[in-house]
Every structure is written in C-alpha cells, then in structure tokens.
Coordinates of C-alpha atoms in Angstrom, one line a residue:
X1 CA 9.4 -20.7 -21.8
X2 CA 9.0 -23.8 -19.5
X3 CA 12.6 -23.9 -19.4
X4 CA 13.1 -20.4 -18.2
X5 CA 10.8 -21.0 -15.7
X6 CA 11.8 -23.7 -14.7
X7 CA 8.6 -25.7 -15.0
X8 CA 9.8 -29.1 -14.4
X9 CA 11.8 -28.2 -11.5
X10 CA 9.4 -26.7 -9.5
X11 CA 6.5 -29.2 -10.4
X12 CA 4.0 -27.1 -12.5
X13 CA 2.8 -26.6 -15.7
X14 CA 1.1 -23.8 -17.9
X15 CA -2.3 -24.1 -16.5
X16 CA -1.4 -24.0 -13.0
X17 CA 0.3 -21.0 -12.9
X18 CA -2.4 -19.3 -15.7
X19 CA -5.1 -20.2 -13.1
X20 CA -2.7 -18.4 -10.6
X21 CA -2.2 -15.5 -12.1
X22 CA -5.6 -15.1 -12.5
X23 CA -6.6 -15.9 -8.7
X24 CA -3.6 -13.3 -7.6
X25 CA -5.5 -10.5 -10.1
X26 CA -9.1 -11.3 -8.7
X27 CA -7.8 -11.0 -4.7
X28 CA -6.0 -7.9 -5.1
X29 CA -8.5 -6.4 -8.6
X30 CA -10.1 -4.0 -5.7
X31 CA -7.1 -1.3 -6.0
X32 CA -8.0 -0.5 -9.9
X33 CA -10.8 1.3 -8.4
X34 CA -9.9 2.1 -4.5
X35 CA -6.8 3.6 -5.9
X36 CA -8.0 6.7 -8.0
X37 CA -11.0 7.3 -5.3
X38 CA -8.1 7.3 -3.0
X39 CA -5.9 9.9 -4.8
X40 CA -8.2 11.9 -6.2
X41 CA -10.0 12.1 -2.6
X42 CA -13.5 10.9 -3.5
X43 CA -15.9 12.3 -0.9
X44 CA -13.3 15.4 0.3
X45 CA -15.0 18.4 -0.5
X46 CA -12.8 20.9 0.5
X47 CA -9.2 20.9 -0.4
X48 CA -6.2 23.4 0.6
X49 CA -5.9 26.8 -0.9
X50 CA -3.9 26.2 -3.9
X51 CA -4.3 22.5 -4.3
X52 CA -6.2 21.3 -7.1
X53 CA -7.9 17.2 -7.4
X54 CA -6.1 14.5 -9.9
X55 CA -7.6 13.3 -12.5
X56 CA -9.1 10.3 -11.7
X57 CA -9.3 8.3 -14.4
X58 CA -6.0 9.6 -15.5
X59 CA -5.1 7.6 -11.9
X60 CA -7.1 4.9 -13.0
X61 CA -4.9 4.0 -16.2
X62 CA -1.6 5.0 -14.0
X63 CA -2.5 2.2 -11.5
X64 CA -3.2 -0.3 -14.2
X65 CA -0.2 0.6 -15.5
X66 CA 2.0 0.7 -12.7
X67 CA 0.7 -2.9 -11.9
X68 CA 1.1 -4.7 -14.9
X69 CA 4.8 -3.4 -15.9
X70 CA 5.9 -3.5 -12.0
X71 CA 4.3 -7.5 -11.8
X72 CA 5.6 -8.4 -15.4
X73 CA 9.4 -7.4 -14.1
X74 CA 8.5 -9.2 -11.1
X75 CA 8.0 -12.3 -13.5
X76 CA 10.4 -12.3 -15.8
X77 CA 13.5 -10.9 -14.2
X78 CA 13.0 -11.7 -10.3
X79 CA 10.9 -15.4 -11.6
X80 CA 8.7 -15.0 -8.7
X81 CA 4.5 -15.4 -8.4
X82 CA 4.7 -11.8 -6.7
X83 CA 1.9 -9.4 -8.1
X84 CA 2.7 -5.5 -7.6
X85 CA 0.4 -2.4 -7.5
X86 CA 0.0 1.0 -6.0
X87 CA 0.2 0.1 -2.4
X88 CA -2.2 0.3 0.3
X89 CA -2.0 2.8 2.9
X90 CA 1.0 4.8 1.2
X91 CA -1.8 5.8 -1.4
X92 CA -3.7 7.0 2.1
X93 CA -0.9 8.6 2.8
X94 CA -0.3 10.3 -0.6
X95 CA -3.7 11.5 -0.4
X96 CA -4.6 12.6 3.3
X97 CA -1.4 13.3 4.8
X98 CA 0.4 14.8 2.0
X99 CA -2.3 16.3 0.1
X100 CA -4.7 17.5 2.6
X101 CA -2.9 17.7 5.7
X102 CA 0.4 19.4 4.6
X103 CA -1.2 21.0 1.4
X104 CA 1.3 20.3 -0.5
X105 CA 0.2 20.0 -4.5
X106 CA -0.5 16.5 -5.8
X107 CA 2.3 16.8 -8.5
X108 CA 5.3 17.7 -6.0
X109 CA 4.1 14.8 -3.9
X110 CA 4.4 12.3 -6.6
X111 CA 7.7 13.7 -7.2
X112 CA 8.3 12.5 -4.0
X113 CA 7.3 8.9 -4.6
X114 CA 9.7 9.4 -7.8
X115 CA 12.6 10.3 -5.5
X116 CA 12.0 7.5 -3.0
X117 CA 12.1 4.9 -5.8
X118 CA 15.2 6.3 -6.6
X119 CA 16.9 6.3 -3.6
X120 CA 14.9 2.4 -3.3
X121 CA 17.0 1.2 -6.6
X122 CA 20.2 2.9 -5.3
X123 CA 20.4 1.1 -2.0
X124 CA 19.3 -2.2 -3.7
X125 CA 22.5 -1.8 -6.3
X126 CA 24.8 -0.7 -3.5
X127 CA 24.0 -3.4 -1.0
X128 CA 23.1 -0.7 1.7
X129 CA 19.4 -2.0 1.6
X130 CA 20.3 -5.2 4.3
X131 CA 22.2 -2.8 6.5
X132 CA 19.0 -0.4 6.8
X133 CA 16.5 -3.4 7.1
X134 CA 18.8 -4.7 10.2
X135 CA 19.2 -0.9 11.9
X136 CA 15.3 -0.8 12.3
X137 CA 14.0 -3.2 15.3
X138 CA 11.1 -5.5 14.3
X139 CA 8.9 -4.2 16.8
X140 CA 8.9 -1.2 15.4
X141 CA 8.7 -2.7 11.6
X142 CA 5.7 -4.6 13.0
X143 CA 4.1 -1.3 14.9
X144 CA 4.1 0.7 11.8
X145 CA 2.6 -1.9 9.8
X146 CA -0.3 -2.2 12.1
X147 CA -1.2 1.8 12.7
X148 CA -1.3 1.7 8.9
X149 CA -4.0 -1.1 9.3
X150 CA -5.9 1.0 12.0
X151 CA -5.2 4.8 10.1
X152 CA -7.0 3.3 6.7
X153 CA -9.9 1.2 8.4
X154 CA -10.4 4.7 10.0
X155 CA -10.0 6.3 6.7
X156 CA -12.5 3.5 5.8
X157 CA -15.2 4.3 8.4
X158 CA -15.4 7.9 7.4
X159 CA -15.7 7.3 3.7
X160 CA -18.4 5.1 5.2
X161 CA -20.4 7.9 7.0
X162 CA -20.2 5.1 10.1
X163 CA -18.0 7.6 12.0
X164 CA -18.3 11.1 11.8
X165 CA -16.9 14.1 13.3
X166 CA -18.5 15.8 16.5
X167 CA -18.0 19.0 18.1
X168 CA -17.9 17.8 21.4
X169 CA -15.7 14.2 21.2
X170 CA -14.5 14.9 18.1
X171 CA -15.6 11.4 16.6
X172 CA -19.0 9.7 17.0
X173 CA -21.2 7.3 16.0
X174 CA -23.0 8.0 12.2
X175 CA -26.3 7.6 11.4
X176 CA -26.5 3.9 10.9
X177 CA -30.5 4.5 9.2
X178 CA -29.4 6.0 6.4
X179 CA -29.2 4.3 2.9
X180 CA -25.8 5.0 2.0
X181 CA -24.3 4.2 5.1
X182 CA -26.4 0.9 5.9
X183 CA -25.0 0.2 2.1
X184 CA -21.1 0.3 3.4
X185 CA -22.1 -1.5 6.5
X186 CA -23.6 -4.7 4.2
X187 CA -20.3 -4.1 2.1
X188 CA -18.5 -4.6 5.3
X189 CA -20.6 -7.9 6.3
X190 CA -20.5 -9.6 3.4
X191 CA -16.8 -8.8 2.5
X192 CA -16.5 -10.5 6.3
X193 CA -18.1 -13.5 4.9
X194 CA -16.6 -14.0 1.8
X195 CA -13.0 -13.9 3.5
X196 CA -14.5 -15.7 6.1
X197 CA -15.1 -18.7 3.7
X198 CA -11.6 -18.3 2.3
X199 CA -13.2 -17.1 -1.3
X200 CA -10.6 -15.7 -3.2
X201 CA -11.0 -12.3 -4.1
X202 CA -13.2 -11.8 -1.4
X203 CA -12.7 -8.2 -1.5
X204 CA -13.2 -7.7 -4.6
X205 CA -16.2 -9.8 -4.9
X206 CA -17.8 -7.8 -1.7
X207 CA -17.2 -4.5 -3.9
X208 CA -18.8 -5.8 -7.1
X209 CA -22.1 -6.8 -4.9
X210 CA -21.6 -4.0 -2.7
X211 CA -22.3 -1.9 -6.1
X212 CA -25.1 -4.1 -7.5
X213 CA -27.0 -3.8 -4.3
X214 CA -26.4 -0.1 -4.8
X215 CA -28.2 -0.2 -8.4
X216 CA -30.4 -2.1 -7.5
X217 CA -31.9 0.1 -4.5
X218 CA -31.1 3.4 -6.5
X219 CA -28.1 4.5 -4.5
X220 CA -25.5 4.2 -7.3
X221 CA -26.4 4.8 -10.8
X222 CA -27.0 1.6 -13.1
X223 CA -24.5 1.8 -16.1
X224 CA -26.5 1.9 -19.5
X225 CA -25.3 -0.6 -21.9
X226 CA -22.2 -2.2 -22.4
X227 CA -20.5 1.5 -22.8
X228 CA -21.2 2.0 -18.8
X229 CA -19.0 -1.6 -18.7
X230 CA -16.7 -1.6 -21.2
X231 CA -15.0 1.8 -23.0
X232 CA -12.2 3.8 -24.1
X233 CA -8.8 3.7 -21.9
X234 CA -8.7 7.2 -20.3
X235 CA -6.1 9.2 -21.2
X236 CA -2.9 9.3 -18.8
X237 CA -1.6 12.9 -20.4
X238 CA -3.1 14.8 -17.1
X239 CA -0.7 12.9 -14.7
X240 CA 1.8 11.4 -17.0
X241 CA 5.5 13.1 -16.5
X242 CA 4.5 15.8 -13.7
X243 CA 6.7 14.0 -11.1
X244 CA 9.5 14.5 -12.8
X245 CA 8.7 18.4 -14.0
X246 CA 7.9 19.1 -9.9
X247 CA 11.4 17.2 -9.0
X248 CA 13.0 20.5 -8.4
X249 CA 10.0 20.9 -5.4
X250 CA 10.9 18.4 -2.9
X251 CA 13.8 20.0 -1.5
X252 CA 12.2 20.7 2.1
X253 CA 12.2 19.5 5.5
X254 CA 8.7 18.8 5.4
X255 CA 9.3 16.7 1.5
X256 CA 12.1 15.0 3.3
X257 CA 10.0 13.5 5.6
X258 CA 7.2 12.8 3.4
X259 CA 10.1 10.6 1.3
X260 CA 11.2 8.9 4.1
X261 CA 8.1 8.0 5.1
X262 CA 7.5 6.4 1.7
X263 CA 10.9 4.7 1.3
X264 CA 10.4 3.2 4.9
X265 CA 6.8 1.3 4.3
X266 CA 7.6 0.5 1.2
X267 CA 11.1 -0.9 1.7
X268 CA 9.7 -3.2 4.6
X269 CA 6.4 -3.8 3.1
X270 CA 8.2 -5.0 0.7
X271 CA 10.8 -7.3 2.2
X272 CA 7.7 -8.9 4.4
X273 CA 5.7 -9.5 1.4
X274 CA 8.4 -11.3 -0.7
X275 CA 9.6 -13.7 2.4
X276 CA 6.2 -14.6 2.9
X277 CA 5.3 -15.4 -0.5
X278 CA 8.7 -17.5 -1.2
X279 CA 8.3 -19.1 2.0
X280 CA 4.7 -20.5 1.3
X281 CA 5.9 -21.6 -2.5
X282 CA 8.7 -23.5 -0.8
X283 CA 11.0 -21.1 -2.9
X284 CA 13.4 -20.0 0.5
X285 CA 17.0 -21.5 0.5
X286 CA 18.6 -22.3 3.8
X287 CA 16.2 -19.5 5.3
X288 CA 17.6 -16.9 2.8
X289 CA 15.9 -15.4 -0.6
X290 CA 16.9 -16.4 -3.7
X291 CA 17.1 -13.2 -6.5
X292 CA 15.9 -11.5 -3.7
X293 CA 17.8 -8.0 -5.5
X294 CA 16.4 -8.6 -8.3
X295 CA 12.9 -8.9 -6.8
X296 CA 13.4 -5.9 -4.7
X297 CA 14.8 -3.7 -8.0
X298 CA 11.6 -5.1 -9.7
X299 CA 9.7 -3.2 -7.0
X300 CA 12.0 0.0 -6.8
X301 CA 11.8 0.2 -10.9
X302 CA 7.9 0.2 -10.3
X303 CA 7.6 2.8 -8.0
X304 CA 9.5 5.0 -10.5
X305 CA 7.6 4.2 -13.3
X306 CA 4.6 4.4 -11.1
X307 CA 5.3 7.4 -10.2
X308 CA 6.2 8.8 -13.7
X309 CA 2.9 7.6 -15.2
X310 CA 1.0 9.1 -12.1
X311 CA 0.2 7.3 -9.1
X312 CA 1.5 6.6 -5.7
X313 CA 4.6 4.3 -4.1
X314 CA 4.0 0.9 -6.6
X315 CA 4.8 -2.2 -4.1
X316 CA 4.3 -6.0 -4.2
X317 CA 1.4 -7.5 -2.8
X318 CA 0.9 -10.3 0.3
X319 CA -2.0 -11.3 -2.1
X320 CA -0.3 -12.9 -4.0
X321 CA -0.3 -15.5 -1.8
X322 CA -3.7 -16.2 -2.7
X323 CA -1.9 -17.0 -6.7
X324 CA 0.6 -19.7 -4.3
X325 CA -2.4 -21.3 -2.6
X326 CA -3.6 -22.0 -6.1
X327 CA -0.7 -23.7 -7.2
X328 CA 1.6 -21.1 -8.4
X329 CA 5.2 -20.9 -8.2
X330 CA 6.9 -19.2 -11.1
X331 CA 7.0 -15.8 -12.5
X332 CA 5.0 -17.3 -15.6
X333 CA 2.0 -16.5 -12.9
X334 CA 2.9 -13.1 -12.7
X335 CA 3.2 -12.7 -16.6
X336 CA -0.3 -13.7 -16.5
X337 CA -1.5 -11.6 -13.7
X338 CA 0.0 -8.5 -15.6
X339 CA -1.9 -9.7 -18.8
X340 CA -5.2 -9.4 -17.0
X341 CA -4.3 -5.9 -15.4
X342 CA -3.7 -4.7 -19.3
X343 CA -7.0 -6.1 -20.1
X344 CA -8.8 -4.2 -16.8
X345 CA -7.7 -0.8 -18.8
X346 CA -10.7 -1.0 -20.9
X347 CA -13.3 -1.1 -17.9
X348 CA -12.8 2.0 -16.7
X349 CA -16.6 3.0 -16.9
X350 CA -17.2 1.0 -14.0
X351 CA -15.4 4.0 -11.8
X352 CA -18.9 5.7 -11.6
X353 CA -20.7 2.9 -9.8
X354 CA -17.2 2.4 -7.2
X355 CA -18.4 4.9 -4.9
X356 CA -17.5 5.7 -1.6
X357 CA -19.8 3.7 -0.1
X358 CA -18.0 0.6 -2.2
X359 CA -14.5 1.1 -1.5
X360 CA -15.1 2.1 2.1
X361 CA -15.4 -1.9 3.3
X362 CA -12.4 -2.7 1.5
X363 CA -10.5 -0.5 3.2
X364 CA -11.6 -1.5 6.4
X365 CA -11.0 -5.4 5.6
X366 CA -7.5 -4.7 4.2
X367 CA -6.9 -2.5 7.7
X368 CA -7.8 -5.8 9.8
X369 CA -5.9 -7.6 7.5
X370 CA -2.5 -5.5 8.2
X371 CA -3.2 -5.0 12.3
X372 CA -2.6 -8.5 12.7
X373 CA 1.1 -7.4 13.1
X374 CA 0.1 -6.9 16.7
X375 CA 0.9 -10.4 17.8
X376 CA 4.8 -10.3 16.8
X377 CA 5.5 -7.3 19.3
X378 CA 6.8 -7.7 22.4
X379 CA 4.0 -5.8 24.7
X380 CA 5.2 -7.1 27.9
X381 CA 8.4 -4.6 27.5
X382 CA 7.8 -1.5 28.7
X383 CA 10.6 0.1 26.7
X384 CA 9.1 -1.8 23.5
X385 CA 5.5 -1.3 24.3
X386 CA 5.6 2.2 24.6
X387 CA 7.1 3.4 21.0
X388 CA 5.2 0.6 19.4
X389 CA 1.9 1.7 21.2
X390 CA 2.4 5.2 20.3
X391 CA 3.5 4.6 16.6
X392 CA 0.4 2.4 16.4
X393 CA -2.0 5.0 17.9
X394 CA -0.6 8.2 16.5
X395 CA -1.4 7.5 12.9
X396 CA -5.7 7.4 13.1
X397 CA -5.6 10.1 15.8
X398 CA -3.0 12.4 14.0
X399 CA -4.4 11.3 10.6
X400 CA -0.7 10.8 9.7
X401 CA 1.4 7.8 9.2
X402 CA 4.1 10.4 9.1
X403 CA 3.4 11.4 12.4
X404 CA 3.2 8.0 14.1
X405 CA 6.2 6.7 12.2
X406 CA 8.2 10.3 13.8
X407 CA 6.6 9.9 17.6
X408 CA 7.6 6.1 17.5
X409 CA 11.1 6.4 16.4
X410 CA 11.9 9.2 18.4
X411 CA 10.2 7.4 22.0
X412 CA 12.3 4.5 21.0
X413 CA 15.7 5.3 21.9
X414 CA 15.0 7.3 24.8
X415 CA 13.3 4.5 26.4
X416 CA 15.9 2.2 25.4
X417 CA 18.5 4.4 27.0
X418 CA 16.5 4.6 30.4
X419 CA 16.0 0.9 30.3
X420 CA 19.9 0.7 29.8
X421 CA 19.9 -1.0 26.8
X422 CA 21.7 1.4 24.7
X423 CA 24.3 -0.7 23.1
X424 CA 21.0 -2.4 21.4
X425 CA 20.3 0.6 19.4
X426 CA 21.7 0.8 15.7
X427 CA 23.4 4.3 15.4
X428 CA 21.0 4.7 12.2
X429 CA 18.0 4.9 14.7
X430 CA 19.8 8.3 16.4
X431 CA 20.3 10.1 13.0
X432 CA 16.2 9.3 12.5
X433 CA 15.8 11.1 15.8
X434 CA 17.1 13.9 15.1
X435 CA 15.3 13.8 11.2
X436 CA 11.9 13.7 13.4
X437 CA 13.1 16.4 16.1
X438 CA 13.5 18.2 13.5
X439 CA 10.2 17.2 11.6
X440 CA 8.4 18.3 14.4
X441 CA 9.7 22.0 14.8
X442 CA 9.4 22.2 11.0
X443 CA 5.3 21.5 11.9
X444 CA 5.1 23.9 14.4

C-alpha cells in the first residue's frame, strides 16, 4: 500500500494522510445534507404542473454514494488527495432552473446529468477535452464561476427568509425579527467566524450549531434518542436507474442546453479544482498535471454513476485543499475520506433537524467563497467587462445559470468583433452562439 502510494516519495505516512482524509470529509460533510434539501426543493411549495418532489432521503443515500465511489476512484486510480461530491451550484441548477423554471420532470433532468458525464468521459478518452478548455477565454471561465457564487448566496438568502419577494421592487428586505430568520442570520455569523479563524470544517461546524441553537430555542425539533441520530440507510430504489429509463427525454433544444450547461461548469470546475489542489501538494510537473486524464475520468465516471444512483453533476472539490493543508498528499487520503462518507449513510436521521434555516448560511458562505473569481477578470476592457458583467449578473436576476452562461457567450464575440479583435476568438465560441441564439427563441 505504501508503495503504491508512493509514501516514501512524497514524505508521508499512514497517519498523515488518515488525518487528511478526515479534515477533507469534515470541510466539505455540509453537502450530505444541503444536497437532498437542494434537490428535493425544501421550502418550494409549489411546483410545475406535472412535476412531482424527489425523494429526499432517496437523494440523501445517492450523494453519499456518489461521493465515496467518485473520491475512492479519485484515490486509487488518479492517486490524488481530491475528495468528489454532488457539486455546488449545478445541484442549484438541477433544482431551480431545471426543475422549477423550465418544468421539466426531475427524472429527464438527471438523465441529463447522465448524458453530460457521458459526453465528459468521451472527450477525456479522445483528447478533445484540452482543445475545449483552450476555446473558452478565462474571463469568461472566471465570470461563470462567480454568478454561480452570487445565484446560490441568493438562492441562500431566500431559503433564509432574509430576502423576500415584493410586488413593487420585486426583492426586499425580510423580516429580520422573526425567529427563523434571526436563526439563519446567527448561522451566517458564526459560519463567518469559524472560516474566519481558519477552523476546518467551518461550514459544517456552523450547520451543526446552527441546528442545536435551533433545538434548543424550539425552532427545529430535538431528535429523540439515538434513533433521531443514528438509523437505517434509506432506501435509493425511488431514484436509483430513472436517469437512464428517461434517456430517451433529453432530445430537445431546451435539454440541450440544460446538458451543456452541466458539461461546461463541471468540466472547468473541475480542471480549476485539480490544478489547485496539485499545485498546493507540490504534485505539478514543469507547470503541467500529472494523471491529469485519469483524474478527470475519475470525475466523468462519477457524474455517471451519480447520476444513475440519483443525484446531480458529481465533481471534485477545492476543499480538499483543506485535507493538503493537513499534510495530505496521496490518494490513500482520499480512500479515507470515501471511508467516512460510507460511514455518514447511517445518519440520515439528522435530515429532519437540517432545515432551511441550516443550509441557507452555507450556501451563502460557499457563494462568497466562489465570487472571489472576480479578481482574475480583466474589468478594465470594455469588450471583456461587458460579457463577463452580464454572465455574472444574469444568473441571480434570471434565476438561471443557464441564462447567464447564454447572454455571456453570446455578448462575447460581438464585442470582440467591434473591438477588432476577431482573430482572438476560437471558432468553438461562434458555434456556442448560435446554440444560445437558438436557446433563446426556443424560450420565447
């Protein structure tokens, strides 16, 4: 084991990468629980005619799942301290663009992520994955990133009840007296001060005592005994397979975009997360990745057995860097991080004291976390600023990442072409135009 590792090499030894596996599972633990409130839309009351909720413990087991098989791969094939699990913002996505926005039933839309991963593993075999990464300009990578981070810390102050809607403006202010809301805003402040203090696993620590102070002041219900803790693993059966039995349903304009849309986070998500994480284990190799196919086919192979099992785009996490600054540096980490995801299967209870009111400041923390993308795009030109601006904005105001990802990409070239830099522009960029020309009749 120490061999294939490479222990000795890399300086480290079982209990330095056991105690970063485990630091990597406590930073990023929050999604076992954010995840199924996300897809089963926890808090939505109404949904479109003909669309019926997931099961969320069903979701529950899927993400657990997802995570443990897609960061054991990570481990033992790609050999890298890379932790994956349902992703961030493409679950947002799944749930309030797909779902509720376009109506579109929760089974054809994880047929979606299904296809994506797909077409994520064929461009990873056939070597076309470096020549789309190089046709889409950084700013643009960066600008999608960040109106990600703003659409779910506004997804986050709803759940909240700190903004609401308004007749008049649309948005407004909540009412900051009332229990459950004054309940997220402490989640929010002491999640700020846990990150603040570089605890790892802040965000997961300012959910558990986001949820005791709920108990304790009668907002959330107190568990009884250690059956509210500890319990059976729920049953998968309501999710498990419909992605592939929907397959035929994705053949549409408006499913095309949807796939897109999850191919293109995740794909750059993706290649972001695993350069930053090599580079801060001191893993890089005259500035290029090592394995860095097999890593990203140990992400691709998640999302499809993600998606299979029942939950949305599966995708490697920039928390694992939390696992590096504890000293690890060898997919023995991850092994160890998917060990304690297999164990979180039997605490599934706990979903009824993660209420909105928990999850809400974690989504806000994890939106600040992703806008700091802002800094690497070149504001002061014009023909930069302007796509990047609107790609950022679009998303919280159209409630669509879909819809910022479109407006960007189709502003881009145009003012690119007035600017006169036209020989800049990869000839994949104009075949995206026309995709979201088209996207947008389709919506109209």
């Amino acid at each position: 084991m120490k061999k294939y590792f490479r222990f000795d090499e890399l300086g480290t030894n079982y209990r330095q990468e056991f105690m970063a596996g485990m630091t990597t599972f406590l930073a990023m633990a929050y999604i076992l629980f954010v995840n199924p409130a996300t897809l089963a839309l926890v808090g939505v009351e109404e949904l479109p005619e003909g669309v019926t909720r997931i099961d969320q413990g069903a979701v529950f087991t899927a993400t657990a799942v997802a995570a443990a098989l897609g960061t054991l791969i990570m481990g033992v094939l790609a050999k890298y301290p890379i932790a994956l699990a349902p992703g961030m913002g493409l679950n947002a996505f799944f749930s309030y663009t797909v779902i509720l926005g376009f109506g579109i039933p929760w089974e054809t839309a994880l047929a979606g992520v299904l296809a994506s991963g797909l077409i994520f593993i064929i461009l990873t075999l056939t070597g076309l994955r470096q020549k789309v990464i190089n046709a889409i300009p950084s700013n643009l990578k960066m600008a999608v990133g960040a109106g990600i981070g703003v659409y779910i810390a506004f997804i986050g102050f709803q759940n909240a009840g700190i903004i609401v809607g308004d007749d008049a403006t649309l948005v407004a202010l909540g009412d900051l007296t009332s229990p459950a809301v004054l309940l997220a805003v402490f989640g929010v402040v002491i999640s700020v001060i846990l990150l603040s203090l570089n605890i790892k696993g802040g965000i997961f620590y300012g959910m558990i005592l986001t949820a005791i102070v709920g108990m304790i002041t009668g907002l959330i219900d107190t568990p009884s005994g250690i059956g509210g803790i500890v319990g059976e693993v729920p049953s998968v059966a309501p999710t498990f397979g419909q992605a592939i039995i929907h397959f035929g349903d994705i053949f549409t304009i408006e499913m095309l975009v949807v796939i897109l849309t999850f191919l293109f986070v995740d794909f750059f998500d993706t290649a972001g997360t695993l350069v930053a994480v090599a580079n801060q284990a001191g893993l890089m190799k005259d500035n290029k990745l090592p394995r860095a196919g097999k890593a990203l086919f140990s992400d691709s192979a998640a999302t499809v057995a993600g998606a299979v099992v029942g939950t949305s785009t599966t995708t490697s996490y920039i928390e694992s860097t939390a696992g590096v600054g504890a000293g690890g540096r060898t997919g023995f980490a991850s092994v160890v991080t998917a060990g304690f995801f297999i164990l979180a299967l039997f605490f599934s209870p706990l979903l009824s004291v993660v209420t909105a009111e928990v999850t809400a400041p974690a989504l806000i923390i994890v939106g600040v976390l992703m806008s700091s993308s802002l800094k690497d795009i070149a504001w002061d030109e014009f023909e930069i600023a302007v796509p990047a601006f609107l790609t950022v904005v679009s998303m919280p105001l159209a409630y669509s990442i879909a819809t910022g990802i479109a407006i960007g990409f189709i502003f881009y070239p145009i003012t690119m072409i007035l600017k006169g830099r036209i020989k800049e522009i990869n000839p994949v960029m104009y075949g995206l135009f026309v995709i979201f020309i088209l996207y947008f009749i389709f919506l109209s």
